[in-house]
Coordinates of C-alpha atoms in Angstrom, one line a residue:
M1 CA 146.3 18.4 105.3
K2 CA 148.0 20.3 108.1
S3 CA 151.0 17.9 108.2
G4 CA 151.5 18.3 104.4
L5 CA 151.5 22.1 104.6
A6 CA 153.8 22.0 107.6
I7 CA 156.3 19.7 105.7
L8 CA 156.0 21.9 102.7
C9 CA 156.9 24.9 104.8
L10 CA 159.7 23.0 106.4
G11 CA 161.1 22.2 103.0
L12 CA 160.8 25.8 101.8
A13 CA 162.5 27.0 105.0
A14 CA 165.3 24.5 104.4
L15 CA 165.6 25.9 100.9
V16 CA 165.9 29.4 102.2
V17 CA 168.5 28.5 104.9
Q18 CA 170.4 26.5 102.3
G19 CA 170.5 29.6 100.0
A20 CA 171.8 31.7 102.9
L21 CA 174.5 29.2 103.8
A22 CA 175.5 28.9 100.2
R23 CA 176.4 32.6 100.2
T24 CA 179.0 32.0 103.0
L25 CA 180.2 28.4 102.5
P26 CA 181.9 27.1 99.4
P27 CA 180.0 24.5 97.3
P28 CA 181.1 21.2 98.8
W29 CA 180.8 22.4 102.4
C30 CA 177.2 23.6 102.2
P31 CA 174.6 20.8 102.9
D32 CA 171.6 20.4 100.7
L33 CA 169.0 20.8 103.4
A34 CA 166.0 20.8 101.0
W35 CA 167.2 17.5 99.5
L36 CA 167.5 16.1 103.0
V37 CA 163.9 17.1 103.7
V38 CA 162.9 15.0 100.7
V39 CA 165.0 12.1 102.1
G40 CA 163.2 12.6 105.4
I41 CA 159.8 12.6 103.7
G42 CA 160.7 9.4 101.9
M43 CA 161.8 7.7 105.1
R44 CA 159.1 9.0 107.5
W45 CA 156.0 10.1 105.6
P46 CA 153.0 7.8 106.1
G47 CA 151.3 8.2 102.7
F48 CA 153.1 7.2 99.5
L49 CA 151.3 9.4 97.0
S50 CA 151.1 12.5 99.2
G51 CA 154.8 12.2 99.8
F52 CA 155.3 11.9 96.1
G53 CA 153.5 15.2 95.6
L54 CA 155.5 16.9 98.4
A55 CA 158.7 15.8 96.8
L56 CA 157.6 17.1 93.4
L57 CA 156.6 20.5 94.9
L58 CA 159.9 20.8 96.7
G59 CA 161.8 19.8 93.6
F60 CA 160.1 22.4 91.5
S61 CA 160.8 25.0 94.2
A62 CA 164.5 24.1 94.0
D63 CA 164.3 24.5 90.3
L64 CA 162.8 28.0 90.6
V65 CA 165.6 29.3 92.8
S66 CA 168.5 27.5 91.2
G67 CA 170.2 28.2 87.9
S68 CA 169.9 24.6 86.7
L69 CA 167.7 23.1 84.0
M70 CA 164.0 23.5 84.7
G71 CA 162.7 20.2 86.0
Q72 CA 166.1 18.7 86.8
H73 CA 165.8 19.0 90.6
A74 CA 162.1 18.0 90.5
L75 CA 163.0 14.8 88.6
L76 CA 166.0 13.9 90.8
R77 CA 164.1 14.7 94.0
L78 CA 161.3 12.3 92.9
V79 CA 163.9 9.6 92.3
T80 CA 165.4 10.4 95.7
Y81 CA 162.0 10.2 97.3
L82 CA 161.3 6.9 95.6
A83 CA 164.7 5.5 96.7
A84 CA 164.2 6.7 100.3
A85 CA 160.6 5.4 100.5
A86 CA 161.6 2.0 99.1
A87 CA 164.7 1.7 101.3
S88 CA 162.8 2.7 104.5
R89 CA 160.1 0.1 103.7
Q90 CA 162.6 -2.7 103.0
L91 CA 165.5 -1.9 105.4
D92 CA 165.8 -0.9 109.0
L93 CA 166.8 2.7 108.7
S94 CA 165.8 3.6 112.3
G95 CA 169.4 4.1 113.6
A96 CA 171.9 6.8 113.0
V97 CA 174.5 4.6 111.3
P98 CA 172.1 3.1 108.7
V99 CA 170.7 6.6 107.9
A100 CA 174.3 8.0 107.6
I101 CA 175.3 5.2 105.2
F102 CA 172.1 5.7 103.1
V103 CA 172.5 9.5 103.0
F104 CA 176.2 9.2 102.0
A105 CA 175.4 6.8 99.1
M106 CA 172.4 8.8 97.9
S107 CA 174.4 12.1 98.1
I108 CA 177.0 10.7 95.8
A109 CA 174.4 9.2 93.5
Y110 CA 172.4 12.5 93.5
G111 CA 175.5 14.5 92.6
L112 CA 176.4 12.1 89.8
A113 CA 172.9 12.3 88.5
L114 CA 173.0 16.2 88.5
V115 CA 176.3 16.3 86.6
S116 CA 175.2 13.6 84.2
T117 CA 171.8 15.2 83.3
L118 CA 173.5 18.6 82.9
S119 CA 176.1 17.1 80.6
F120 CA 173.4 15.2 78.6
F121 CA 171.0 18.1 78.1
A122 CA 173.3 21.1 78.1
G123 CA 176.3 19.5 76.4
S124 CA 178.7 20.3 79.2
D125 CA 181.6 18.0 80.3
G126 CA 180.6 14.9 82.3
P127 CA 182.0 14.2 85.7
G128 CA 185.7 14.5 85.9
L129 CA 188.3 13.3 88.3
D130 CA 187.7 16.3 90.7
F131 CA 184.0 15.3 90.9
F132 CA 184.6 12.4 93.2
G133 CA 186.6 14.3 95.8
T134 CA 184.0 17.0 95.8
A135 CA 181.2 14.5 95.9
V136 CA 182.7 12.7 98.9
A137 CA 183.2 16.0 100.8
F138 CA 179.6 17.0 100.0
A139 CA 178.3 13.6 101.1
F140 CA 180.0 13.9 104.5
V141 CA 178.5 17.4 105.0
N142 CA 175.1 16.0 104.1
V143 CA 175.6 13.1 106.6
L144 CA 176.3 15.6 109.3
A145 CA 173.1 17.6 108.5
A146 CA 170.9 14.6 107.9
G147 CA 170.3 13.8 111.6
P148 CA 168.8 17.1 112.6
T149 CA 166.9 17.5 109.3
I150 CA 165.3 14.1 109.3
A151 CA 164.5 14.5 113.0
A152 CA 162.7 17.7 112.1
V153 CA 160.6 16.0 109.5
D154 CA 159.9 13.2 112.0
R155 CA 158.8 15.7 114.6
V156 CA 156.5 17.5 112.2
V157 CA 154.9 14.2 111.1
A158 CA 154.5 13.1 114.7
R159 CA 153.1 16.5 115.8
F160 CA 150.4 16.6 113.2
A161 CA 149.6 12.9 113.1
D162 CA 147.8 13.2 116.4
E163 CA 145.4 15.8 115.0
E164 CA 144.7 13.7 111.8
V165 CA 144.2 10.4 113.7
G166 CA 140.7 11.6 114.8
R167 CA 139.6 12.3 111.3
R168 CA 141.1 9.3 109.4
G169 CA 141.8 6.6 111.9
S170 CA 145.3 5.3 112.6
I171 CA 148.3 6.8 110.8
P172 CA 151.6 4.9 110.9
L173 CA 154.4 7.2 111.8
G174 CA 157.1 5.3 109.9
Y175 CA 159.4 4.3 112.8
G176 CA 161.6 1.4 111.7
P177 CA 161.0 -0.6 108.6
R178 CA 157.6 -0.5 106.8
R179 CA 156.3 -3.1 104.4
G180 CA 154.3 -2.2 101.3
L181 CA 153.8 1.1 99.6
G182 CA 150.6 2.3 101.1

């Protein structure tokens, strides 16, 4: 319970910091810190369903403060969580290079999904030629911010896992690949 609240607070703080950075940095150069917290939850959170709920809450929080379609960020953050959880359970995402490659690919996919859902529901133009240059720049910025953000999620999970072990038994911390979805 405490670890879930701590992760939720970390995600909300990341959303606030991201909003402050967005006031000074142009769009492709501002990392999506709240999205990176969701990636960190998918990679490091021990429980699948509780992580699913955290990703949903953080997605709805992003929907409330952004000017996008209501539910768009929640849906795409759930997809991001599922992809990160599946990848961390099937692949060895314990090093910096595999995490960087994963975050880079997911950043481009997330950006493409944002533009595609907006064009589908709002009738705007789909991704143009300038999208890919902007998406690559945004992905590089997210890769630079991924290390500290995922490490912060990992630290919060490790910090509160010690307190919850006494109540529930052993809690796997998610270091290295995990098998199964439970």
